[in-house]
mmCIF file of C-alpha atoms in Angstrom:
data_model
loop_
_atom_site.group_PDB
_atom_site.id
_atom_site.type_symbol
_atom_site.label_atom_id
_atom_site.label_comp_id
_atom_site.label_asym_id
_atom_site.label_seq_id
_atom_site.Cartn_x
_atom_site.Cartn_y
_atom_site.Cartn_z
ATOM 1 C CA UNK A 115 97.707 87.831 119.227
ATOM 2 C CA UNK A 116 99.105 89.191 116.000
ATOM 3 C CA UNK A 117 100.322 87.230 113.040
ATOM 4 C CA UNK A 118 103.817 87.699 111.628
ATOM 5 C CA UNK A 119 104.411 89.474 108.331
ATOM 6 C CA UNK A 120 102.672 87.214 105.831
ATOM 7 C CA UNK A 121 104.407 88.379 102.731
ATOM 8 C CA UNK A 122 107.086 90.621 101.364
ATOM 9 C CA UNK A 123 107.126 92.370 98.008
ATOM 10 C CA UNK A 124 110.240 90.947 96.337
ATOM 11 C CA UNK A 125 112.781 93.585 95.335
ATOM 12 C CA UNK A 126 112.993 94.494 91.728
ATOM 13 C CA UNK A 127 115.890 93.128 89.707
ATOM 14 C CA UNK A 128 118.393 95.335 87.972
ATOM 15 C CA UNK A 129 117.087 97.235 84.955
ATOM 16 C CA UNK A 130 117.954 95.482 81.704
ATOM 17 C CA UNK A 131 117.639 96.615 78.072
ATOM 18 C CA UNK A 132 114.233 95.894 76.513
ATOM 19 C CA UNK A 133 114.033 92.284 75.298
ATOM 20 C CA UNK A 134 114.009 91.500 71.603
ATOM 21 C CA UNK A 135 110.416 91.054 70.413
ATOM 22 C CA UNK A 136 109.294 87.462 70.650
ATOM 23 C CA UNK A 137 112.081 86.430 73.005
ATOM 24 C CA UNK A 138 111.773 86.056 76.758
ATOM 25 C CA UNK A 139 113.706 88.537 78.900
ATOM 26 C CA UNK A 140 116.963 87.528 80.459
ATOM 27 C CA UNK A 141 116.743 86.346 84.046
ATOM 28 C CA UNK A 142 116.629 89.316 86.412
ATOM 29 C CA UNK A 143 119.154 89.102 89.193
ATOM 30 C CA UNK A 144 119.126 91.007 92.437
ATOM 31 C CA UNK A 145 121.091 91.139 95.623
ATOM 32 C CA UNK A 146 119.992 88.727 98.346
ATOM 33 C CA UNK A 147 117.655 90.150 100.949
ATOM 34 C CA UNK A 148 117.741 89.056 104.555
ATOM 35 C CA UNK A 149 114.295 88.629 106.020
ATOM 36 C CA UNK A 150 113.580 88.820 109.744
ATOM 37 C CA UNK A 151 113.442 85.470 111.518
ATOM 38 C CA UNK A 152 109.955 83.981 111.831
ATOM 39 C CA UNK A 153 108.254 84.116 115.225
ATOM 40 C CA UNK A 154 107.682 80.933 117.197
ATOM 41 C CA UNK A 155 104.815 78.811 116.016
ATOM 42 C CA UNK A 156 101.516 79.287 117.803
ATOM 43 C CA UNK A 157 98.986 76.605 118.376
ATOM 44 C CA UNK A 158 96.193 76.299 115.850
ATOM 45 C CA UNK A 159 93.632 76.187 118.645
ATOM 46 C CA UNK A 160 94.722 79.568 119.898
ATOM 47 C CA UNK A 161 94.569 81.000 116.422
ATOM 48 C CA UNK A 162 91.085 79.674 115.778
ATOM 49 C CA UNK A 163 89.946 80.900 119.167
ATOM 50 C CA UNK A 164 90.572 84.480 118.138
ATOM 51 C CA UNK A 165 89.850 84.114 114.428
ATOM 52 C CA UNK A 166 93.547 83.973 113.691
ATOM 53 C CA UNK A 167 94.214 87.472 114.917
ATOM 54 C CA UNK A 168 95.878 90.092 112.854
ATOM 55 C CA UNK A 169 97.619 89.968 109.570
ATOM 56 C CA UNK A 170 100.792 91.833 108.947
ATOM 57 C CA UNK A 171 102.489 92.346 105.663
ATOM 58 C CA UNK A 172 105.913 93.682 104.961
ATOM 59 C CA UNK A 173 106.243 94.524 101.336
ATOM 60 C CA UNK A 174 109.561 95.016 99.657
ATOM 61 C CA UNK A 175 108.686 98.116 97.710
ATOM 62 C CA UNK A 176 111.626 98.707 95.499
ATOM 63 C CA UNK A 177 110.102 99.943 92.285
ATOM 64 C CA UNK A 178 111.818 101.083 89.134
ATOM 65 C CA UNK A 179 111.086 102.624 85.803
ATOM 66 C CA UNK A 180 110.220 100.051 83.194
ATOM 67 C CA UNK A 181 109.167 101.651 79.965
ATOM 68 C CA UNK A 182 108.926 98.579 77.794
ATOM 69 C CA UNK A 183 105.793 98.030 75.772
ATOM 70 C CA UNK A 184 106.234 94.388 74.897
ATOM 71 C CA UNK A 185 103.674 92.585 72.786
ATOM 72 C CA UNK A 186 103.983 88.882 73.534
ATOM 73 C CA UNK A 187 101.163 86.966 71.858
ATOM 74 C CA UNK A 188 101.040 84.048 74.271
ATOM 75 C CA UNK A 189 99.692 85.691 77.389
ATOM 76 C CA UNK A 190 98.885 83.316 80.175
ATOM 77 C CA UNK A 191 95.572 82.695 81.866
ATOM 78 C CA UNK A 192 95.060 80.915 85.160
ATOM 79 C CA UNK A 193 98.575 81.829 86.159
ATOM 80 C CA UNK A 194 100.851 79.697 84.156
ATOM 81 C CA UNK A 195 99.139 76.343 83.907
ATOM 82 C CA UNK A 196 97.034 76.985 80.824
ATOM 83 C CA UNK A 197 97.222 79.379 77.912
ATOM 84 C CA UNK A 198 94.606 81.380 76.105
ATOM 85 C CA UNK A 199 94.131 81.268 72.331
ATOM 86 C CA UNK A 200 95.871 84.089 70.516
ATOM 87 C CA UNK A 201 93.693 87.192 70.305
ATOM 88 C CA UNK A 202 94.103 90.567 68.605
ATOM 89 C CA UNK A 203 95.236 92.090 71.898
ATOM 90 C CA UNK A 204 98.923 92.185 72.632
ATOM 91 C CA UNK A 205 99.886 90.196 75.691
ATOM 92 C CA UNK A 206 96.818 91.402 77.520
ATOM 93 C CA UNK A 207 97.578 95.064 76.857
ATOM 94 C CA UNK A 208 94.472 96.904 75.678
ATOM 95 C CA UNK A 209 94.632 97.469 71.906
ATOM 96 C CA UNK A 210 94.262 101.016 70.658
ATOM 97 C CA UNK A 211 90.678 102.209 70.625
ATOM 98 C CA UNK A 212 89.362 99.420 72.845
ATOM 99 C CA UNK A 213 87.751 99.862 76.199
ATOM 100 C CA UNK A 214 89.450 97.645 78.744
ATOM 101 C CA UNK A 215 91.169 94.305 78.312
ATOM 102 C CA UNK A 216 88.770 93.047 80.935
ATOM 103 C CA UNK A 217 85.474 94.761 80.144
ATOM 104 C CA UNK A 218 82.420 92.815 81.186
ATOM 105 C CA UNK A 219 78.672 93.112 80.987
ATOM 106 C CA UNK A 220 78.256 90.817 83.974
ATOM 107 C CA UNK A 221 81.187 91.483 86.282
ATOM 108 C CA UNK A 222 79.549 90.569 89.562
ATOM 109 C CA UNK A 223 78.544 87.024 90.487
ATOM 110 C CA UNK A 224 75.837 85.875 88.076
ATOM 111 C CA UNK A 225 73.796 84.341 90.859
ATOM 112 C CA UNK A 226 75.519 84.930 94.190
ATOM 113 C CA UNK A 227 74.498 82.644 96.984
ATOM 114 C CA UNK A 228 74.901 84.577 100.178
ATOM 115 C CA UNK A 229 75.895 82.669 103.230
ATOM 116 C CA UNK A 230 73.274 82.873 105.950
ATOM 117 C CA UNK A 231 74.057 85.851 108.160
ATOM 118 C CA UNK A 232 74.323 85.257 111.842
ATOM 119 C CA UNK A 233 72.600 87.496 114.320
ATOM 120 C CA UNK A 234 75.847 89.458 114.541
ATOM 121 C CA UNK A 235 75.960 90.162 110.813
ATOM 122 C CA UNK A 236 78.129 88.985 107.910
ATOM 123 C CA UNK A 237 80.969 86.634 108.801
ATOM 124 C CA UNK A 238 84.221 85.578 107.205
ATOM 125 C CA UNK A 239 84.248 82.236 105.421
ATOM 126 C CA UNK A 240 87.360 80.287 106.347
ATOM 127 C CA UNK A 241 87.900 78.401 103.103
ATOM 128 C CA UNK A 242 90.559 78.330 100.404
ATOM 129 C CA UNK A 243 90.093 76.804 96.943
ATOM 130 C CA UNK A 244 86.410 76.183 97.610
ATOM 131 C CA UNK A 245 85.752 79.704 98.861
ATOM 132 C CA UNK A 246 82.471 81.070 97.413
ATOM 133 C CA UNK A 247 84.095 84.129 95.802
ATOM 134 C CA UNK A 248 86.296 81.871 93.671
ATOM 135 C CA UNK A 249 83.571 79.671 92.181
ATOM 136 C CA UNK A 250 81.729 81.768 89.582
ATOM 137 C CA UNK A 251 83.737 81.779 86.312
ATOM 138 C CA UNK A 252 82.019 85.010 85.221
ATOM 139 C CA UNK A 253 82.541 87.039 88.388
ATOM 140 C CA UNK A 254 84.906 89.999 88.326
ATOM 141 C CA UNK A 255 85.245 93.652 89.200
ATOM 142 C CA UNK A 256 83.110 96.266 87.521
ATOM 143 C CA UNK A 257 84.848 98.514 85.033
ATOM 144 C CA UNK A 258 84.999 101.863 86.775
ATOM 145 C CA UNK A 259 86.509 105.296 86.426
ATOM 146 C CA UNK A 260 89.373 105.867 88.854
ATOM 147 C CA UNK A 261 90.705 109.405 89.040
ATOM 148 C CA UNK A 262 94.033 109.850 90.782
ATOM 149 C CA UNK A 263 96.115 112.964 91.392
ATOM 150 C CA UNK A 264 99.185 113.317 89.226
ATOM 151 C CA UNK A 265 102.093 111.465 90.768
ATOM 152 C CA UNK A 266 104.781 113.622 92.301
ATOM 153 C CA UNK A 267 107.629 112.335 94.395
ATOM 154 C CA UNK A 268 106.815 114.099 97.633
ATOM 155 C CA UNK A 269 105.251 113.036 100.913
ATOM 156 C CA UNK A 270 102.179 115.216 100.441
ATOM 157 C CA UNK A 271 101.580 114.196 96.820
ATOM 158 C CA UNK A 272 102.084 110.512 97.579
ATOM 159 C CA UNK A 273 99.544 110.696 100.414
ATOM 160 C CA UNK A 274 97.013 112.263 98.050
ATOM 161 C CA UNK A 275 97.726 109.619 95.379
ATOM 162 C CA UNK A 276 97.347 106.608 97.672
ATOM 163 C CA UNK A 277 94.343 108.069 99.475
ATOM 164 C CA UNK A 278 92.552 108.429 96.144
ATOM 165 C CA UNK A 279 93.731 104.965 95.081
ATOM 166 C CA UNK A 280 92.365 103.548 98.334
ATOM 167 C CA UNK A 281 88.934 105.012 97.543
ATOM 168 C CA UNK A 282 89.022 103.414 94.086
ATOM 169 C CA UNK A 283 89.962 100.071 95.617
ATOM 170 C CA UNK A 284 87.193 100.400 98.216
ATOM 171 C CA UNK A 285 84.671 101.107 95.446
ATOM 172 C CA UNK A 286 85.907 98.140 93.434
ATOM 173 C CA UNK A 287 86.166 95.440 96.099
ATOM 174 C CA UNK A 288 83.521 96.593 98.590
ATOM 175 C CA UNK A 289 80.456 95.901 96.407
ATOM 176 C CA UNK A 290 81.998 92.655 95.171
ATOM 177 C CA UNK A 291 82.509 91.312 98.681
ATOM 178 C CA UNK A 292 79.141 92.648 99.835
ATOM 179 C CA UNK A 293 77.515 90.526 97.118
ATOM 180 C CA UNK A 294 78.753 87.471 99.016
ATOM 181 C CA UNK A 295 77.616 88.850 102.369
ATOM 182 C CA UNK A 296 81.194 89.172 103.587
ATOM 183 C CA UNK A 297 82.048 91.740 106.282
ATOM 184 C CA UNK A 298 83.778 94.348 104.153
ATOM 185 C CA UNK A 299 85.249 97.422 105.765
ATOM 186 C CA UNK A 300 87.967 99.557 104.136
ATOM 187 C CA UNK A 301 91.443 99.388 105.642
ATOM 188 C CA UNK A 302 92.652 102.459 107.494
ATOM 189 C CA UNK A 303 95.490 104.194 105.649
ATOM 190 C CA UNK A 304 98.540 105.580 107.419
ATOM 191 C CA UNK A 305 101.510 107.502 106.037
ATOM 192 C CA UNK A 306 104.387 107.305 108.536
ATOM 193 C CA UNK A 307 107.094 109.936 108.165
ATOM 194 C CA UNK A 308 109.702 108.826 110.676
ATOM 195 C CA UNK A 309 112.495 106.285 110.590
ATOM 196 C CA UNK A 310 110.119 103.775 112.212
ATOM 197 C CA UNK A 311 106.446 103.482 113.041
ATOM 198 C CA UNK A 312 104.319 101.635 115.551
ATOM 199 C CA UNK A 313 101.668 99.057 114.630
ATOM 200 C CA UNK A 314 99.745 96.412 116.504
ATOM 201 C CA UNK A 315 102.270 94.003 115.008
ATOM 202 C CA UNK A 316 105.217 95.822 116.533
ATOM 203 C CA UNK A 317 107.683 98.553 115.638
ATOM 204 C CA UNK A 318 108.488 98.637 111.935
ATOM 205 C CA UNK A 319 111.760 100.106 110.716
ATOM 206 C CA UNK A 320 111.534 102.055 107.461
ATOM 207 C CA UNK A 321 114.134 101.168 104.868
ATOM 208 C CA UNK A 322 114.556 100.228 101.247
ATOM 209 C CA UNK A 323 112.595 97.042 101.949
ATOM 210 C CA UNK A 324 109.566 98.753 103.479
ATOM 211 C CA UNK A 325 107.254 100.279 100.889
ATOM 212 C CA UNK A 326 103.981 99.208 102.476
ATOM 213 C CA UNK A 327 102.917 97.249 105.525
ATOM 214 C CA UNK A 328 99.552 95.688 106.323
ATOM 215 C CA UNK A 329 98.496 94.785 109.857
ATOM 216 C CA UNK A 330 95.129 94.435 111.585
ATOM 217 C CA UNK A 331 93.061 96.144 108.874
ATOM 218 C CA UNK A 332 95.583 98.971 108.686
ATOM 219 C CA UNK A 333 97.659 99.722 105.610
ATOM 220 C CA UNK A 334 100.846 101.737 106.134
ATOM 221 C CA UNK A 335 102.696 103.477 103.293
ATOM 222 C CA UNK A 336 105.907 105.172 104.490
ATOM 223 C CA UNK A 337 107.053 107.523 101.743
ATOM 224 C CA UNK A 338 110.710 106.938 102.571
ATOM 225 C CA UNK A 339 110.306 103.262 101.764
ATOM 226 C CA UNK A 340 109.185 103.965 98.197
ATOM 227 C CA UNK A 341 112.697 105.160 97.263
ATOM 228 C CA UNK A 342 111.227 107.562 94.741
ATOM 229 C CA UNK A 343 114.553 109.330 94.275
ATOM 230 C CA UNK A 344 115.878 106.131 92.758
ATOM 231 C CA UNK A 345 112.796 104.675 91.059
ATOM 232 C CA UNK A 346 111.244 107.807 89.676
ATOM 233 C CA UNK A 347 107.906 108.765 88.180
ATOM 234 C CA UNK A 348 106.096 105.447 87.707
ATOM 235 C CA UNK A 349 102.558 105.734 89.094
ATOM 236 C CA UNK A 350 101.448 102.470 87.464
ATOM 237 C CA UNK A 351 104.121 100.506 89.300
ATOM 238 C CA UNK A 352 103.302 102.186 92.612
ATOM 239 C CA UNK A 353 99.594 101.582 92.032
ATOM 240 C CA UNK A 354 100.152 97.873 91.351
ATOM 241 C CA UNK A 355 102.211 97.577 94.536
ATOM 242 C CA UNK A 356 99.480 99.292 96.555
ATOM 243 C CA UNK A 357 96.772 97.127 94.925
ATOM 244 C CA UNK A 358 98.772 94.002 95.858
ATOM 245 C CA UNK A 359 98.732 95.074 99.493
ATOM 246 C CA UNK A 360 95.054 95.845 99.266
ATOM 247 C CA UNK A 361 94.642 92.339 97.834
ATOM 248 C CA UNK A 362 95.792 91.002 101.194
ATOM 249 C CA UNK A 363 93.026 93.042 102.803
ATOM 250 C CA UNK A 364 90.528 91.385 100.447
ATOM 251 C CA UNK A 365 91.876 88.012 101.567
ATOM 252 C CA UNK A 366 91.565 89.063 105.205
ATOM 253 C CA UNK A 367 87.976 90.277 104.891
ATOM 254 C CA UNK A 368 86.904 87.187 102.967
ATOM 255 C CA UNK A 369 88.497 84.715 105.386
ATOM 256 C CA UNK A 370 91.050 83.412 102.891
ATOM 257 C CA UNK A 371 93.931 84.842 104.903
ATOM 258 C CA UNK A 372 92.915 83.193 108.152
ATOM 259 C CA UNK A 373 92.387 79.854 106.428
ATOM 260 C CA UNK A 374 95.788 80.102 104.743
ATOM 261 C CA UNK A 375 97.541 80.966 107.993
ATOM 262 C CA UNK A 376 95.969 78.001 109.710
ATOM 263 C CA UNK A 377 97.503 75.748 107.039
ATOM 264 C CA UNK A 378 100.867 77.495 107.361
ATOM 265 C CA UNK A 379 100.943 77.074 111.119
ATOM 266 C CA UNK A 380 99.861 73.449 110.843
ATOM 267 C CA UNK A 381 102.679 72.696 108.402
ATOM 268 C CA UNK A 382 105.316 75.030 109.857
ATOM 269 C CA UNK A 383 106.184 78.341 108.281
ATOM 270 C CA UNK A 384 109.494 77.206 106.810
ATOM 271 C CA UNK A 385 108.418 73.714 105.796
ATOM 272 C CA UNK A 386 107.906 72.960 102.087
ATOM 273 C CA UNK A 387 104.126 72.878 102.588
ATOM 274 C CA UNK A 388 104.156 76.097 104.619
ATOM 275 C CA UNK A 389 106.232 77.933 102.026
ATOM 276 C CA UNK A 390 103.976 76.706 99.241
ATOM 277 C CA UNK A 391 100.919 78.007 101.074
ATOM 278 C CA UNK A 392 102.681 81.359 101.490
ATOM 279 C CA UNK A 393 103.328 81.442 97.744
ATOM 280 C CA UNK A 394 99.685 80.665 96.992
ATOM 281 C CA UNK A 395 98.629 83.538 99.255
ATOM 282 C CA UNK A 396 101.086 86.007 97.728
ATOM 283 C CA UNK A 397 100.348 85.018 94.136
ATOM 284 C CA UNK A 398 96.623 85.478 94.720
ATOM 285 C CA UNK A 399 97.289 89.026 95.936
ATOM 286 C CA UNK A 400 99.215 89.513 92.689
ATOM 287 C CA UNK A 401 96.201 88.357 90.700
ATOM 288 C CA UNK A 402 93.872 90.642 92.669
ATOM 289 C CA UNK A 403 96.199 93.569 91.925
ATOM 290 C CA UNK A 404 96.055 92.759 88.224
ATOM 291 C CA UNK A 405 92.262 92.552 88.326
ATOM 292 C CA UNK A 406 92.059 96.042 89.744
ATOM 293 C CA UNK A 407 94.276 97.661 87.127
ATOM 294 C CA UNK A 408 92.638 95.694 84.320
ATOM 295 C CA UNK A 409 89.174 96.813 85.398
ATOM 296 C CA UNK A 410 90.132 100.507 85.558
ATOM 297 C CA UNK A 411 92.458 101.097 82.614
ATOM 298 C CA UNK A 412 91.004 103.103 79.709
ATOM 299 C CA UNK A 413 87.762 103.848 81.512
ATOM 300 C CA UNK A 414 88.027 107.627 81.230
ATOM 301 C CA UNK A 415 89.897 108.181 84.482
ATOM 302 C CA UNK A 416 93.601 108.577 85.062
ATOM 303 C CA UNK A 417 94.584 104.889 85.050
ATOM 304 C CA UNK A 418 96.176 105.199 81.645
ATOM 305 C CA UNK A 419 97.466 102.690 79.156
ATOM 306 C CA UNK A 420 101.012 103.769 79.973
ATOM 307 C CA UNK A 421 100.480 103.100 83.687
ATOM 308 C CA UNK A 422 98.980 99.692 82.925
ATOM 309 C CA UNK A 423 101.741 98.724 80.480
ATOM 310 C CA UNK A 424 104.524 99.676 82.874
ATOM 311 C CA UNK A 425 102.885 97.779 85.722
ATOM 312 C CA UNK A 426 102.456 94.796 83.373
ATOM 313 C CA UNK A 427 106.138 94.716 82.462
ATOM 314 C CA UNK A 428 107.371 95.416 85.979
ATOM 315 C CA UNK A 429 105.871 92.200 87.361
ATOM 316 C CA UNK A 430 108.364 89.869 85.710
ATOM 317 C CA UNK A 431 111.231 91.586 87.516
ATOM 318 C CA UNK A 432 109.982 90.484 90.943
ATOM 319 C CA UNK A 433 109.745 87.162 92.697
ATOM 320 C CA UNK A 434 111.809 84.523 94.395
ATOM 321 C CA UNK A 435 114.427 84.431 91.636
ATOM 322 C CA UNK A 436 115.269 88.037 92.450
ATOM 323 C CA UNK A 437 114.861 87.949 96.230
ATOM 324 C CA UNK A 438 116.340 84.438 96.567
ATOM 325 C CA UNK A 439 113.499 83.418 98.838
ATOM 326 C CA UNK A 440 110.898 80.660 98.562
ATOM 327 C CA UNK A 441 107.720 82.322 99.777
ATOM 328 C CA UNK A 442 106.476 84.400 96.821
ATOM 329 C CA UNK A 443 106.865 82.332 93.673
ATOM 330 C CA UNK A 444 109.248 82.511 90.763
ATOM 331 C CA UNK A 445 109.492 85.728 88.792
ATOM 332 C CA UNK A 446 107.634 84.031 85.935
ATOM 333 C CA UNK A 447 104.744 82.991 88.178
ATOM 334 C CA UNK A 448 104.731 86.367 89.926
ATOM 335 C CA UNK A 449 104.129 87.967 86.540
ATOM 336 C CA UNK A 450 101.758 85.353 85.129
ATOM 337 C CA UNK A 451 99.305 85.493 88.028
ATOM 338 C CA UNK A 452 99.209 89.310 87.918
ATOM 339 C CA UNK A 453 98.645 89.204 84.176
ATOM 340 C CA UNK A 454 95.931 86.573 84.487
ATOM 341 C CA UNK A 455 93.974 88.961 86.687
ATOM 342 C CA UNK A 456 94.713 91.970 84.494
ATOM 343 C CA UNK A 457 93.854 90.235 81.217
ATOM 344 C CA UNK A 458 90.500 88.709 82.097
ATOM 345 C CA UNK A 459 89.197 90.335 85.301
ATOM 346 C CA UNK A 460 87.772 87.020 86.467
ATOM 347 C CA UNK A 461 88.300 86.136 90.102
ATOM 348 C CA UNK A 462 88.088 82.412 89.332
ATOM 349 C CA UNK A 463 91.386 82.892 87.491
ATOM 350 C CA UNK A 464 92.877 83.926 90.859
ATOM 351 C CA UNK A 465 92.218 80.593 92.560
ATOM 352 C CA UNK A 466 95.816 79.948 93.478
ATOM 353 C CA UNK A 467 94.710 77.566 96.199
ATOM 354 C CA UNK A 468 93.357 75.060 93.661
ATOM 355 C CA UNK A 469 96.228 75.428 91.199
ATOM 356 C CA UNK A 470 98.766 72.606 90.801
ATOM 357 C CA UNK A 471 102.014 72.973 92.701
ATOM 358 C CA UNK A 472 103.848 73.519 89.411
ATOM 359 C CA UNK A 473 101.893 76.782 88.917
ATOM 360 C CA UNK A 474 102.910 78.198 92.298
ATOM 361 C CA UNK A 475 106.535 77.143 92.528
#
């Protein structure tokens, strides 16, 4: 049994002039998007019997050039329900001459307690807020060099870019998850070229709403869905989108995704509780995406300050305010969770499942 698409990347709002320094941006508005109807609810027993099956993700991948370099001084930690003291850095952007905004001498768990392995090897841990990977306040991704090909808006160049990005993500998240004795395997990457493509979750039509799709440990990136003719040369924005999708793979490998889906099915996908659980899941993937870019910017590779800054600013243009949905979180929360991960590179800051409801609205 496969699971339905568990999340969609909200479309970007219309491009606005850069905000005046010190003032919040005007509300981004976008056209409504019609999502496919949810599938009928399955029984929880059936889901548990097969470890909750597959996970599919349809990501609305409309990306656009955002060249702002804003320097808000009140950047948010823990995704909108607490603030950090003011620091010399500008809104989490790495100051000139620094290493990374999230450099760490002890990025991995300080004293990981591995779950006992069964005779069949490492197993997922079906927990949410109390999941072991979310408990150590000092645990994060190692600062690494990530070298990517120069972005060009062509099928072949995009395949090379995302293939290299996938290797960087594997090298970042694989050792982290291995430290907790979780069954990490990289997702298989696919680059469909047609008007539709087949997955274990069904036939997916490629359109302006399909930039990436995750299903059953497979990550699909149809070049046509990126709309590069409209959204241009913005590798940082594309990288953040891809890292968000990969964040769902991290959730899947860890067992967070299965545990979240069990709660969603119990409550009903379109119930208030089910929609809130969907938002918690999506906002955590946002935070994981931010962690990745924060750990790799200014490390000597090709994840540049410009890429990081544009990804940083792009986040506030996405979310439920733009897509007029209720399953991703407001634009403000969509940005604040990404920035929490990018600023501090601490996975405990990505514990959306223990956050108050007001932080995931």
